[in-house]
Every structure is written in C-alpha cells, then in structure tokens.
Coordinates of C-alpha atoms and ligand atoms in Angstrom, one line a residue:
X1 CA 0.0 0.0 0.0
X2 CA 1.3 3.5 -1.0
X3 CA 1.8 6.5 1.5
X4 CA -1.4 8.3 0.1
X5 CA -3.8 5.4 -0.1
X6 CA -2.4 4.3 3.7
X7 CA -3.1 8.4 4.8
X8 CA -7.1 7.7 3.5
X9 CA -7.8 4.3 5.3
X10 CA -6.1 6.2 8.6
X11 CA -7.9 9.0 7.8
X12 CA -11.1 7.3 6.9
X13 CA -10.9 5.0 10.0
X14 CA -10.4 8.3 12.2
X15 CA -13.5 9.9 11.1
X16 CA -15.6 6.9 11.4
X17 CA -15.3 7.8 15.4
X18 CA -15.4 11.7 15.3
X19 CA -16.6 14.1 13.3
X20 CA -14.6 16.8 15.0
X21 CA -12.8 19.6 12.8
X22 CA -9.8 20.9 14.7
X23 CA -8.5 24.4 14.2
X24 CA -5.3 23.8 15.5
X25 CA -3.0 20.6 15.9
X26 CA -0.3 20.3 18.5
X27 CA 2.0 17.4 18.7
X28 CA 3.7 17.1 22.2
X29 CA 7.2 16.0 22.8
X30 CA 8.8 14.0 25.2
X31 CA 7.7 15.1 28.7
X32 CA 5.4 17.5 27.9
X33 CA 2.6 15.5 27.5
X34 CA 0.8 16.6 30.6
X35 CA -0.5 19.8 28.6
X36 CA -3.5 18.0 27.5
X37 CA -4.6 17.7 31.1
X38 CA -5.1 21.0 29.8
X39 CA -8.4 21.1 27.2
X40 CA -11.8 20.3 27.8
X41 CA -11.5 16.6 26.0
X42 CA -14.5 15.8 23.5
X43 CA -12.9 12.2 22.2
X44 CA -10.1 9.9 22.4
X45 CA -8.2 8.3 19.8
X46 CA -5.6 5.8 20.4
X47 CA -3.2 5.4 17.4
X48 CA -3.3 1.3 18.1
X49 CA -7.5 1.5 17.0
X50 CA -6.4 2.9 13.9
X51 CA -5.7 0.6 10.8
X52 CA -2.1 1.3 9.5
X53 CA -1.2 3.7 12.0
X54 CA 2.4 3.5 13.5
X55 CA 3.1 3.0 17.6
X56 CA 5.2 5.0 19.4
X57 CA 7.5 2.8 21.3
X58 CA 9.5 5.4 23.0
X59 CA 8.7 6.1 26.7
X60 CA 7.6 9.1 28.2
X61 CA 5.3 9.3 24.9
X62 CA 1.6 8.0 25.0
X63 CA 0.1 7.3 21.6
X64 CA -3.1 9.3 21.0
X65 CA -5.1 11.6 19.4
X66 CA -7.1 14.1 21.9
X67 CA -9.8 16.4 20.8
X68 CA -11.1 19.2 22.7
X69 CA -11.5 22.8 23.2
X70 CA -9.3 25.3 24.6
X71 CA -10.4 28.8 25.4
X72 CA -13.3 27.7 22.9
X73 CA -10.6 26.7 20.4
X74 CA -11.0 23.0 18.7
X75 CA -8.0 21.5 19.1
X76 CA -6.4 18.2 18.5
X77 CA -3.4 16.9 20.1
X78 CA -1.0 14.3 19.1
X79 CA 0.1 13.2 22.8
X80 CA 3.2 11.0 21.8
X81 CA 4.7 10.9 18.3
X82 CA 6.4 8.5 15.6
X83 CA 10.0 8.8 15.1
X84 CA 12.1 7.7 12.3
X85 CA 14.9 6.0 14.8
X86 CA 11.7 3.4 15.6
X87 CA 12.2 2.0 12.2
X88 CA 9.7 3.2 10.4
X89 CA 9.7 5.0 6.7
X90 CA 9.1 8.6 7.0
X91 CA 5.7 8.6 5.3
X92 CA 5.3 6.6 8.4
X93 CA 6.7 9.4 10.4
X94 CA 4.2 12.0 9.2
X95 CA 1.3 10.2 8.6
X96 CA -0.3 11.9 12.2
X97 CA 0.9 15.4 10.8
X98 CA -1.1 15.1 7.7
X99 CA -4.2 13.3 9.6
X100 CA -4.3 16.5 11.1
X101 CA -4.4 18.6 7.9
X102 CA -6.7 16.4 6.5
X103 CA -9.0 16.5 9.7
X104 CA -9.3 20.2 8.8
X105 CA -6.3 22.3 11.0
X106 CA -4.5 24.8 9.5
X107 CA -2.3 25.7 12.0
X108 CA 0.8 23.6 13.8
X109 CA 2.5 23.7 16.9
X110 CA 5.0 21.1 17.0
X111 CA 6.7 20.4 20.5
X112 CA 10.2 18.7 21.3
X113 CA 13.0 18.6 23.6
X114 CA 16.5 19.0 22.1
X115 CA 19.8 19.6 23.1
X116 CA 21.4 22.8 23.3
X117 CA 23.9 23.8 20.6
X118 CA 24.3 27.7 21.4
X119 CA 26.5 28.4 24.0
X120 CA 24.0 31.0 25.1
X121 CA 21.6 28.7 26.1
X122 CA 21.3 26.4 29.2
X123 CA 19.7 23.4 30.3
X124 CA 16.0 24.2 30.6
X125 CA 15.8 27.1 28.4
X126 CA 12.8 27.2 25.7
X127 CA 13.9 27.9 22.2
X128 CA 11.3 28.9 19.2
X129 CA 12.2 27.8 15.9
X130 CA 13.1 30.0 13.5
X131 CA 14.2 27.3 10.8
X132 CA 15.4 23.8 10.6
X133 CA 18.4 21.5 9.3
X134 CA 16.6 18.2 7.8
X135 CA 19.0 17.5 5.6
X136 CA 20.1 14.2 8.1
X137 CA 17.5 12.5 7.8
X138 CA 15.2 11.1 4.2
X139 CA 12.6 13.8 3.2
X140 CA 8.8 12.2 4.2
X141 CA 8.2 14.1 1.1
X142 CA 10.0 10.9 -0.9
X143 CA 8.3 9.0 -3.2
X144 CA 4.9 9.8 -5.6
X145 CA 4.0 13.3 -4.7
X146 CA 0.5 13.4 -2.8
X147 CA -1.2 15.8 -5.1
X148 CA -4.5 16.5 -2.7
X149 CA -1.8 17.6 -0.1
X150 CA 0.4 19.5 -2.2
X151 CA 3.0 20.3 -4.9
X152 CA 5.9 18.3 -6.2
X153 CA 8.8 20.8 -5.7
X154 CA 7.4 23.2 -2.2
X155 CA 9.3 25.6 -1.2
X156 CA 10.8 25.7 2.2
X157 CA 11.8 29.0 3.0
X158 CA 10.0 30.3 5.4
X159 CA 8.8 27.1 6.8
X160 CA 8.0 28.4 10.3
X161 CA 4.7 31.3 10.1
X162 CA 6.3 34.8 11.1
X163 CA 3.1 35.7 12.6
X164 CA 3.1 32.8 15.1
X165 CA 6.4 33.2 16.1
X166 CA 5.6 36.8 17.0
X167 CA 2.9 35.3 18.7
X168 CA 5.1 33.4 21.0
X169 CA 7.7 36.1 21.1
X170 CA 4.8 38.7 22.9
X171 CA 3.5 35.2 24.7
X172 CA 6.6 34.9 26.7
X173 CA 7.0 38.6 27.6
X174 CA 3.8 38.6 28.9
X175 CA 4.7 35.3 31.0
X176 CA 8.3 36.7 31.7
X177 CA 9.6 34.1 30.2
X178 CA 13.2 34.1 28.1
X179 CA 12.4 32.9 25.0
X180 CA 15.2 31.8 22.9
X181 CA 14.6 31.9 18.8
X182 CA 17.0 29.4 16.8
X183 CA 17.7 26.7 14.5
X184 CA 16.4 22.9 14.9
X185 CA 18.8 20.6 13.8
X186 CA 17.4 16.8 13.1
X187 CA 19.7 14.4 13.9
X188 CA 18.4 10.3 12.8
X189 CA 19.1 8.8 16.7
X190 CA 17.9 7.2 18.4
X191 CA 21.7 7.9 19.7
X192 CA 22.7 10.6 20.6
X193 CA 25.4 12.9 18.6
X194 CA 29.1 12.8 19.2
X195 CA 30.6 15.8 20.6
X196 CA 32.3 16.4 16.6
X197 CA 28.9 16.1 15.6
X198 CA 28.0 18.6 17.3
X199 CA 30.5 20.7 16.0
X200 CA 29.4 19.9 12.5
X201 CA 25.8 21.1 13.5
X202 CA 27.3 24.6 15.1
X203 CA 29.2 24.9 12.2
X204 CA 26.5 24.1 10.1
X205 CA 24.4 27.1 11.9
X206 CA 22.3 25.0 14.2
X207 CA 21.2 26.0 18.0
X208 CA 19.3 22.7 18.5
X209 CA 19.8 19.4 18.3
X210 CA 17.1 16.6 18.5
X211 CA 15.4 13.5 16.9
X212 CA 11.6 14.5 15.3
X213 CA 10.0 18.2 14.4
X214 CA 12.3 19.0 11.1
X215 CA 10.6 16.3 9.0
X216 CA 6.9 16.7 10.6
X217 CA 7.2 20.3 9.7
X218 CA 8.3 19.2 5.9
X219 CA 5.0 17.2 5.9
X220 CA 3.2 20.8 6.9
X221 CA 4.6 22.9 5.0
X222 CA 3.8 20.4 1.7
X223 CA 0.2 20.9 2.9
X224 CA 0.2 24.4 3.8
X225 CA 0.0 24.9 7.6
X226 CA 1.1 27.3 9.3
X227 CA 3.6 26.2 11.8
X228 CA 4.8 27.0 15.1
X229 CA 8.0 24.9 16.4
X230 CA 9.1 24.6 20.3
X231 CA 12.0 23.1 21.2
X232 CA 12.6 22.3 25.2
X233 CA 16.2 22.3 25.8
X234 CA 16.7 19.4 28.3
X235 CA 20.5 19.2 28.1
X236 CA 23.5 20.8 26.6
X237 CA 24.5 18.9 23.2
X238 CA 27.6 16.0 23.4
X239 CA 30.9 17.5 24.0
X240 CA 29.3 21.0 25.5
X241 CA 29.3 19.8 29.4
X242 CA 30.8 17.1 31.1
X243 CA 26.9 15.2 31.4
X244 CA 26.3 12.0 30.3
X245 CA 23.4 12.1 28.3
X246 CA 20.3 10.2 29.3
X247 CA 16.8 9.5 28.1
X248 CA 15.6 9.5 32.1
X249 CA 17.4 13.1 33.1
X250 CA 15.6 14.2 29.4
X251 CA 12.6 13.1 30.1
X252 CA 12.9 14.6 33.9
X253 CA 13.9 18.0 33.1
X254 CA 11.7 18.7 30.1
X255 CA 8.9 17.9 33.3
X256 CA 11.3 20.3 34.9
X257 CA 10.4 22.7 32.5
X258 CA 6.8 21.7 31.8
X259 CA 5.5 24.5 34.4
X260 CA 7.1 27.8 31.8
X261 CA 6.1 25.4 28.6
X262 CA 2.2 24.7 29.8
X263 CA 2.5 28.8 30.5
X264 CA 3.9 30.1 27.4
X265 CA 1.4 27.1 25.4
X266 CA -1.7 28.5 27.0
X267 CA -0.8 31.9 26.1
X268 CA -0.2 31.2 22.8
X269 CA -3.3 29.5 22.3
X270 CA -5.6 32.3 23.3
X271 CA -3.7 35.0 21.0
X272 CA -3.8 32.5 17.7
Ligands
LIG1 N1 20.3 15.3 20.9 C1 19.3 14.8 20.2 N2 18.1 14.8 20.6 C2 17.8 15.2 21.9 C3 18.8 15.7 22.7 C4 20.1 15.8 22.2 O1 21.1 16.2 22.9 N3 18.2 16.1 23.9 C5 16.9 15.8 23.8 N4 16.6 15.3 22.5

C-alpha cells in the first residue's frame, strides 16, 4: 500500500469515530505531555485503534489523538509521536501530521525537547524555531508526490509562520519568560550525537539538536499549515558539558520545564 492510499484508510478510520474539525493541531514532545490535562476533551483516539497507523514505542510518549477545546478553540493533540529512529519509513513518520491537515487544522504547533547547541543557552531554556536542518535524515516528502496535499517541488523558505512566532515572542514577555529563537537541527538517533557532531551542527548554523520536528514540519509545509515549532532544551548537546546524556534526566527535566512550557502554550493558544 502506497503512502497516500495508507493516509485515507487512517484518515477514513479516524473519522468513522469523530466528526470533529480541529483548528489547531499540536504534537507534544517528550515530557510534555501533561499539557492535554489542559483542554476540555471531546474524544479519544488511540493510534493502536487505527488501521495502518504506527506505535510509538519510545517512553515518556503515549500514543493518542485528543480532541477538545481550549479557550473555545477546537484543538487536537498528538500526545506521543512517531519517530524515524523506531524503524519506520518517513511517510510513516508523518502520517499523524497530515491526519491533522486532513482532519481540517491549518495551524501547527510542534513540540520537542532537544539539546542545546548555542553556548547562550542552558539546560532548561525554551527555544522557538526559526528554521530547521533536515537534511540528516530522508525527506517524508519521498516517493509519488501526494497531489490532494500539495505540490511536487514546495518551497521551504519560510517554513515556520512569522506571525506565530511573533505570537510566541509577545507570549513569553507577557509570562516573563526568556524565550530563545534558533535553528532545529534533526539528527536520525535514536543515539545521541558525538561531541564532533556537534561541532558539525554549530558549524552548520544550528542551536538545536534533536530526533523528530524538522521532517513533521516538511509534511506541513507540503500541505500548507502554518507552523509553530518549540524546542525544550533538556541538556547541553555531546561535548558541550561534562553530562552524560540520558533519556531518564531528558525526560525529567523537560517535566522540569513543563510549568514555563504549559505557561507560554496556553498563552499562545488564546492569542492565535
Ligand atoms: N540530541 C538529540 N536529541 C535530543 C537531545 C540531544 O542532545 N536532547 C533531547 N533530545
């Protein structure tokens, strides 16, 4: 089965159990799942009732879809996503990111934690993306274009929406919050970099390492969202510090953070 015809059984087995057309879609990153404690919750999806759609196998990341309203906003949140280090194809990858197009939302807020890159950041800082490095990992774009989603050949150069980011710029200054703007690096993992791969990535121009957002935000920008991207930085990047890196001290600091994130998310939300 091809990546399009896969996309309208998921789609088609999602809308036999709601009918709900979101506004906005937010995928939530590792730890930071506890924002959809959040909304007022309408229905529950989980990605294992849907035919062809991929598990997350990661911990710290449930696998579900979650529709409800915000500040009388539809929403839908992807609580837990796919990565490509789990072994699956990239169309794989994306296939939640373009449910949620599909499903009706034009608008994107992709969450993640990374690893810091700039030496001006620190462990625990929040960093808005600006613009992203893919080029690491296979394009989900790959393969027979899907026409209904987009063109062959989209551009990418302004692949995160000015007027969101302004939107989280004014967010945090309301919330006193130091917001740092940068660019997301995608690295494949599921290991982390070397500290000379890091180098590469500073050199390269990249504030931000981590392992998902630069590919969903391909899949977006193919269908015309506008997206936001929020990177959590749970850790200085390999070679930066003397830490040993660790999925359990990512996971617990991007909860760490979760407090400033669930702020700066809910302030976003009511000025979109
Ligand atoms: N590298 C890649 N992905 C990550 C990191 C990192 O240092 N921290 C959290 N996700």
């Amino acid at each position: 089965m091809n990546a399009e015809e896969k996309l309208q059984k998921c789609f088609e087995s999602i809308r036999r159990k709601t009918d709900f057309v979101p506004e906005i879609g937010i995928i939530l990153g590792t730890g930071l799942g506890s924002f959809a404690d959040e909304i007022q919750t309408e229905k529950i999806v989980n990605y294992s009732e849907l035919e062809y759609f991929p598990i997350s196998t990661v911990s710290g990341h449930s696998g579900r879809f979650i529709f409800g309203k915000f500040m009388g906003k539809n929403i839908v949140i992807m609580q837990g996503r796919v990565h490509y280090y789990e072994g699956y194809d990239m169309t794989d990858v994306v296939l939640g990111v373009r449910i949620i197009n599909l499903l009706g939302a034009k608008k994107l807020i992709l969450t993640n934690a990374a690893g810091g890159i700039n030496q001006n950041f620190s462990k625990g800082c929040i960093m808005a993306i600006s613009d992203h490095i893919s080029t690491f990992v296979p394009s989900p774009l790959r393969g027979k274009n899907i026409d209904m989603l987009g063109e062959r050949f989209p551009d990418m150069s302004m692949v995160y929406d000015e007027n969101l980011l302004n939107i989280a710029k004014s967010a945090a200054k309301k919330n006193n919050i130091d917001l740092k703007i940068g660019v997301y690096a995608q690295a494949q993992g599921p290991n982390y970099e070397t500290p000379a791969e890091i180098r590469m990535f500073k050199a390269l121009g990249a504030d931000a390492v981590g392992m998902s957002t630069a590919c969903e935000a391909m899949a977006a920008k193919h269908a015309g969202m506008n997206i936001l991207g929020i990177s959590c930085i749970t850790n200085m990047a390999a070679g930066l510090n003397s830490e040993i890196l660790s999925h359990t001290d990512v996971k617990q600091t991007a909860k760490n953070i979760a407090g400033n994130f669930k702020t700066l998310l809910r302030t976003i939300l009511e000025e979109i």
